[in-house]
Amino acid sequence: MGLLGLGYAGFGAAELDDWREFGTTLVGLQAVEHGNSLLTFRMDDRKQRIVIDRVAPEGSRFFGWEVADGAALDDLAARLEQAGIAVTAEPQALADARHVRGLISFHDPEGNRLEAFYGAEIDATPFKPGRAISGFRTGPLGLGHAVLTVQRIDPMMAFYVDVLGFGLSDYILKPFRAYFFHVNPRHHSLALIETGKSGIHHLMVEMFSLDDVGQAYDVALSQPDRIGTSLGRHTNDFMTSFYARTPSSFMIECGWGGREIDPATWQPYEMQDGPSLWGHERVWLPARDRELAREMRMHAAAQGRRAPVQVMQGNFKLMSGTCPWWDGVRNEPAR
Ligand code: FE2
């Protein structure tokens, strides 16, 4: 048994006050105070999911990948060492700080700090969102997804797939080269974008209600330069989302309606229509790539590319009537 999901993520950042304001009033996270050097956020019943550390250098980051138990953690450590990767068995003090029972750390080929853990602590008090949202979709799907920018995808992909056991979901070759990977039914828990520079591009959190995302979008629209990518819908995980610039140099994607896949039968493929069915104007892209992305969306629109909304019990009401389009596509093989 390998990795179960993305359990937590942490970032070095000086501006804790800005992060607290951003995390609670825009994203809807619950801030937990730890004095003036550390800020953590809850997004469900766990003690913490996102860590902002003022002592850690700006731009530093770590990602906590969850395994089932102590035996699975030992197996993973052995697999890493066999692949020639240095593993540190972290002391109890750091495991306590992460609110987990057992913890190891290691680095991917571009130096991102990865941690693996089991036994995340549950908080005795219920999750209280920073603003009135319905909550975040986590559980067996993990906290969301992380998207890294990388110098070279190939060595990174070899590490994540061959050593850590990620499955390739799909990939795009233009307007930029990006590969998407899963470890559970979430379409991707990790993606790599080849930009020539190692970094974090965004962290995605998924909300239960589309209106939560729309209201976050309104908050973001009211703040200068907050929107990094406008509202839109992704081609591969069907997420309706927008991207907000955090107080650090990366973005948080607020999403709704992500699809689930079956990792046992999923076949990876190249997406030809770009990353978005509509929207997602990426203000961070170079002008030429932005133009190409726009052309690809126009092409998707001209082709009539569309996908059913992905809903769960309680957040939809079935309408009366029939839908010829849906009747036409419902028997097509799932993509
Ligand atoms: Fe994303």
Coordinates of C-alpha atoms and ligand atoms in Angstrom, one line a residue:
M1 CA 0.0 0.0 0.0
G2 CA 1.5 3.3 -1.0
L3 CA 0.6 7.0 -0.6
L4 CA -3.1 7.7 0.3
G5 CA -3.2 11.4 -0.5
L6 CA -1.8 14.8 0.2
G7 CA -2.3 15.3 3.9
Y8 CA -0.8 18.7 4.5
A9 CA 1.4 21.4 3.0
G10 CA 3.6 24.1 4.5
F11 CA 5.2 27.3 3.3
G12 CA 7.8 29.7 4.6
A13 CA 6.3 33.2 4.6
A14 CA 7.0 36.4 6.5
E15 CA 3.6 38.0 6.3
L16 CA 1.5 36.0 8.7
D17 CA -1.1 38.7 9.2
D18 CA -1.7 38.9 5.4
W19 CA -1.9 35.1 5.3
R20 CA -4.4 35.0 8.1
E21 CA -6.7 37.6 6.4
F22 CA -6.4 35.9 3.0
G23 CA -6.9 32.3 4.4
T24 CA -9.9 33.1 6.5
T25 CA -11.8 35.8 4.7
L26 CA -11.2 34.7 1.1
V27 CA -10.6 31.0 1.1
G28 CA -12.7 30.2 4.2
L29 CA -10.0 28.3 6.2
Q30 CA -9.9 28.3 10.0
A31 CA -6.8 30.0 11.4
V32 CA -5.2 28.5 14.4
E33 CA -2.8 30.8 16.3
H34 CA 0.6 29.8 17.6
G35 CA 2.2 33.0 18.7
N36 CA 4.0 35.3 16.2
S37 CA 6.1 32.7 14.3
L38 CA 3.6 30.2 13.1
L39 CA 0.1 30.2 11.6
T40 CA -1.7 27.0 10.7
F41 CA -5.1 26.5 9.0
R42 CA -7.7 23.8 9.5
M43 CA -10.0 22.8 6.7
D44 CA -11.8 19.8 8.3
D45 CA -11.7 17.7 11.5
R46 CA -7.9 17.5 11.5
K47 CA -5.7 19.7 13.7
Q48 CA -4.0 21.3 10.7
R49 CA -3.8 21.1 7.0
I50 CA -1.8 24.2 5.9
V51 CA 1.2 25.6 7.8
I52 CA 2.7 29.1 7.3
D53 CA 6.0 29.4 9.1
R54 CA 7.6 32.8 9.5
V55 CA 11.0 31.3 10.6
A56 CA 11.3 29.2 7.4
P57 CA 12.8 31.1 4.4
E58 CA 10.3 32.7 2.0
G59 CA 9.7 30.3 -0.9
S60 CA 10.5 27.2 1.1
R61 CA 7.8 24.5 1.1
F62 CA 7.0 21.0 2.3
F63 CA 4.3 18.5 1.3
G64 CA 3.0 15.8 3.7
W65 CA 2.0 12.6 2.0
E66 CA -0.1 10.3 4.0
V67 CA 0.3 6.5 4.4
A68 CA -1.9 4.0 6.2
D69 CA 0.2 3.1 9.3
G70 CA 3.6 2.6 10.7
A71 CA 4.3 -0.5 8.6
A72 CA 3.4 1.4 5.4
L73 CA 5.8 4.2 6.5
D74 CA 8.6 1.7 7.0
D75 CA 7.9 0.1 3.6
L76 CA 8.1 3.5 1.9
A77 CA 11.3 4.4 3.7
A78 CA 12.9 1.1 2.6
R79 CA 11.7 1.7 -1.0
L80 CA 13.2 5.2 -1.0
E81 CA 16.5 4.0 0.4
Q82 CA 16.6 1.2 -2.2
A83 CA 16.3 3.9 -4.9
G84 CA 19.2 5.7 -3.4
I85 CA 17.2 8.5 -1.8
A86 CA 18.3 9.7 1.7
V87 CA 15.5 9.4 4.2
T88 CA 15.4 11.1 7.6
A89 CA 13.4 9.5 10.4
E90 CA 12.0 12.7 12.0
P91 CA 12.1 13.1 15.8
Q92 CA 8.9 13.1 17.9
A93 CA 9.1 16.8 18.3
L94 CA 8.6 17.4 14.6
A95 CA 5.9 14.7 14.4
D96 CA 4.1 16.5 17.3
A97 CA 4.4 19.9 15.5
R98 CA 2.8 18.2 12.4
H99 CA 0.2 16.6 14.6
V100 CA 1.0 13.1 13.3
R101 CA 2.1 9.9 15.0
G102 CA 5.0 8.9 12.7
L103 CA 7.1 11.0 10.2
I104 CA 9.9 10.7 7.7
S105 CA 11.3 13.3 5.3
F106 CA 13.2 13.2 2.0
H107 CA 13.6 15.3 -1.1
D108 CA 12.4 15.0 -4.7
P109 CA 15.0 15.4 -7.5
E110 CA 14.5 19.2 -7.6
G111 CA 14.9 19.6 -3.9
N112 CA 11.3 19.9 -2.8
R113 CA 11.0 18.8 0.8
L114 CA 8.6 15.9 1.0
E115 CA 7.3 14.3 4.2
A116 CA 5.4 11.1 4.7
F117 CA 3.4 10.4 7.8
Y118 CA 0.6 8.3 9.4
G119 CA -1.8 8.9 12.2
A120 CA -3.0 12.5 11.7
E121 CA -4.5 14.0 14.9
I122 CA -8.2 14.8 14.9
D123 CA -9.2 18.0 16.7
A124 CA -11.7 17.7 19.6
T125 CA -13.5 20.8 18.4
P126 CA -15.5 20.9 15.2
F127 CA -14.1 22.8 12.1
K128 CA -15.2 26.4 12.1
P129 CA -14.7 28.0 8.7
G130 CA -13.2 31.5 8.4
R131 CA -16.3 32.6 6.6
A132 CA -19.7 31.1 6.0
I133 CA -18.8 28.3 3.6
S134 CA -20.2 24.8 3.4
G135 CA -16.7 23.2 3.9
F136 CA -13.9 21.5 2.1
R137 CA -13.9 18.2 0.3
T138 CA -11.0 16.3 1.9
G139 CA -11.3 12.8 3.6
P140 CA -9.9 10.0 1.4
L141 CA -9.2 12.5 -1.4
G142 CA -6.7 14.4 0.7
L143 CA -6.6 18.2 1.1
G144 CA -6.6 19.0 -2.6
H145 CA -3.7 19.1 -5.0
A146 CA -0.3 20.7 -5.3
V147 CA 1.0 21.9 -8.6
L148 CA 4.8 22.5 -8.9
T149 CA 6.8 24.3 -11.5
V150 CA 9.8 22.2 -12.5
Q151 CA 13.0 22.6 -14.4
R152 CA 12.6 19.2 -16.2
I153 CA 9.6 17.0 -15.9
D154 CA 11.2 13.7 -16.9
P155 CA 13.4 13.1 -13.9
M156 CA 10.6 14.4 -11.6
M157 CA 8.1 12.1 -13.2
A158 CA 10.4 9.1 -12.9
F159 CA 10.7 9.8 -9.2
Y160 CA 7.0 10.4 -8.5
V161 CA 5.8 7.5 -10.6
D162 CA 8.5 4.8 -10.3
V163 CA 9.5 5.4 -6.7
L164 CA 6.5 6.9 -5.0
G165 CA 3.9 5.1 -7.0
F166 CA 1.9 8.0 -8.5
G167 CA -0.3 7.2 -11.5
L168 CA -0.2 9.5 -14.5
S169 CA -3.7 10.8 -15.2
D170 CA -3.1 12.8 -18.4
Y171 CA -0.9 15.5 -19.8
I172 CA -0.8 18.6 -22.1
L173 CA 2.0 19.6 -24.3
K174 CA 0.8 23.1 -25.1
P175 CA 0.3 26.0 -24.2
F176 CA 2.8 24.7 -21.6
R177 CA 4.0 21.2 -20.7
A178 CA 2.0 19.8 -17.7
Y179 CA 1.6 16.3 -16.3
F180 CA -1.1 15.3 -13.8
F181 CA -0.8 12.5 -11.3
H182 CA -3.1 10.7 -8.9
V183 CA -2.8 8.5 -5.8
N184 CA -6.5 8.1 -5.1
P185 CA -9.8 8.9 -6.9
R186 CA -9.0 12.6 -7.0
H187 CA -8.1 13.2 -10.6
H188 CA -4.8 14.7 -9.6
S189 CA -3.2 15.2 -6.2
L190 CA 0.0 16.5 -7.9
A191 CA 0.8 18.2 -11.2
L192 CA 4.1 19.3 -12.7
I193 CA 4.5 22.2 -15.1
E194 CA 7.7 22.5 -17.0
T195 CA 8.8 26.2 -16.7
G196 CA 12.5 25.7 -16.3
K197 CA 12.3 26.9 -12.6
S198 CA 11.6 24.9 -9.4
G199 CA 8.8 26.3 -7.4
I200 CA 5.2 26.0 -6.2
H201 CA 2.6 27.1 -8.8
H202 CA -0.6 26.6 -6.8
L203 CA -2.4 24.6 -4.1
M204 CA -6.0 23.6 -4.9
V205 CA -8.7 23.3 -2.2
E206 CA -12.1 22.0 -3.2
M207 CA -15.3 23.4 -1.7
F208 CA -18.6 21.5 -1.3
S209 CA -20.7 24.2 -2.9
L210 CA -20.3 26.1 -6.2
D211 CA -21.7 29.1 -4.5
D212 CA -18.7 29.0 -2.0
V213 CA -16.4 29.4 -4.9
G214 CA -18.5 32.2 -6.5
Q215 CA -18.6 34.1 -3.2
A216 CA -14.8 33.7 -2.8
Y217 CA -14.5 35.0 -6.4
D218 CA -16.5 38.1 -5.4
V219 CA -14.1 38.6 -2.4
A220 CA -11.1 38.2 -4.7
L221 CA -12.6 40.6 -7.3
S222 CA -12.9 43.3 -4.7
Q223 CA -9.1 43.2 -4.0
P224 CA -6.5 44.7 -6.4
D225 CA -4.5 42.1 -8.4
R226 CA -5.9 39.2 -6.4
I227 CA -7.1 37.2 -9.3
G228 CA -4.3 35.1 -10.9
T229 CA -6.6 33.1 -13.1
S230 CA -10.2 34.0 -13.8
L231 CA -13.2 31.7 -13.2
G232 CA -13.2 28.8 -15.6
R233 CA -13.6 25.0 -15.9
H234 CA -10.8 22.5 -16.3
T235 CA -10.8 20.0 -19.1
N236 CA -9.4 17.1 -17.2
D237 CA -10.7 17.2 -13.6
F238 CA -13.8 19.2 -14.5
M239 CA -13.1 21.6 -11.7
T240 CA -14.9 24.9 -11.8
S241 CA -12.4 27.3 -10.2
F242 CA -10.5 30.5 -10.0
Y243 CA -7.0 31.2 -8.7
A244 CA -6.2 33.8 -6.1
R245 CA -2.7 35.2 -5.5
T246 CA -1.7 34.4 -1.9
P247 CA 0.5 36.8 0.1
S248 CA 3.4 34.6 -1.1
S249 CA 4.5 34.0 -4.7
F250 CA 2.1 31.2 -5.5
M251 CA -1.7 30.9 -5.9
I252 CA -4.5 29.0 -4.2
E253 CA -7.1 27.5 -6.6
C254 CA -10.6 27.6 -5.1
G255 CA -12.5 24.8 -6.8
W256 CA -15.8 22.9 -6.9
G257 CA -17.1 19.8 -8.7
G258 CA -13.9 17.8 -9.2
R259 CA -14.4 14.4 -10.8
E260 CA -13.4 11.1 -9.3
I261 CA -11.5 8.5 -11.3
D262 CA -10.9 4.8 -10.8
P263 CA -7.1 4.5 -10.4
A264 CA -7.3 0.7 -11.1
T265 CA -8.6 1.1 -14.6
W266 CA -7.6 4.7 -15.6
Q267 CA -5.6 5.1 -18.8
P268 CA -3.5 8.2 -19.3
Y269 CA -3.8 10.2 -22.4
E270 CA -2.7 13.5 -24.0
M271 CA -5.3 16.3 -23.8
Q272 CA -5.5 18.2 -27.1
D273 CA -7.8 21.0 -26.1
G274 CA -5.7 22.7 -23.5
P275 CA -6.3 22.8 -19.8
S276 CA -9.6 24.6 -19.7
L277 CA -13.0 24.1 -21.4
W278 CA -13.8 27.8 -20.8
G279 CA -12.5 30.8 -18.8
H280 CA -9.3 30.5 -16.7
E281 CA -7.7 33.6 -18.3
R282 CA -4.1 33.2 -17.0
V283 CA -2.7 36.6 -16.3
W284 CA 0.6 35.1 -15.3
L285 CA 1.3 33.5 -18.7
P286 CA 3.6 35.2 -21.2
A287 CA 1.5 37.1 -23.8
R288 CA 2.2 34.6 -26.6
D289 CA 1.2 31.5 -24.4
R290 CA -1.9 33.4 -23.2
E291 CA -2.9 34.0 -26.8
L292 CA -2.4 30.3 -27.6
A293 CA -4.4 29.3 -24.5
R294 CA -7.2 31.6 -25.7
E295 CA -7.1 30.1 -29.2
M296 CA -7.4 26.6 -27.6
R297 CA -10.4 27.6 -25.6
M298 CA -12.0 29.1 -28.7
H299 CA -11.3 25.8 -30.5
A300 CA -12.9 23.8 -27.6
A301 CA -15.9 26.1 -27.8
A302 CA -16.1 25.6 -31.6
Q303 CA -16.0 21.9 -31.1
G304 CA -18.7 22.0 -28.4
R305 CA -16.5 20.4 -25.8
R306 CA -18.5 20.0 -22.5
A307 CA -18.8 17.7 -19.6
P308 CA -21.5 16.9 -17.0
V309 CA -21.2 18.6 -13.7
Q310 CA -19.9 16.4 -10.9
V311 CA -22.2 16.5 -7.9
M312 CA -22.7 14.8 -4.6
Q313 CA -25.8 14.0 -2.7
G314 CA -27.1 17.2 -1.1
N315 CA -25.7 19.8 -3.4
F316 CA -28.0 19.3 -6.4
K317 CA -31.7 19.1 -7.2
L318 CA -32.7 17.0 -10.2
M319 CA -34.8 19.0 -12.7
S320 CA -37.7 17.6 -14.6
G321 CA -37.5 17.1 -18.3
T322 CA -35.0 15.4 -20.5
C323 CA -31.7 16.5 -22.0
P324 CA -30.9 15.3 -25.5
W325 CA -27.2 16.1 -25.1
W326 CA -27.0 14.1 -21.9
D327 CA -28.9 11.2 -23.4
G328 CA -26.4 11.3 -26.2
V329 CA -23.3 11.3 -24.1
R330 CA -24.2 9.2 -21.1
N331 CA -23.4 5.9 -22.8
E332 CA -20.0 7.1 -24.1
P333 CA -17.1 5.6 -22.3
A334 CA -16.0 7.8 -19.3
R335 CA -13.0 10.0 -20.0
Ligands
FE2_1 FE -5.2 23.0 -10.2

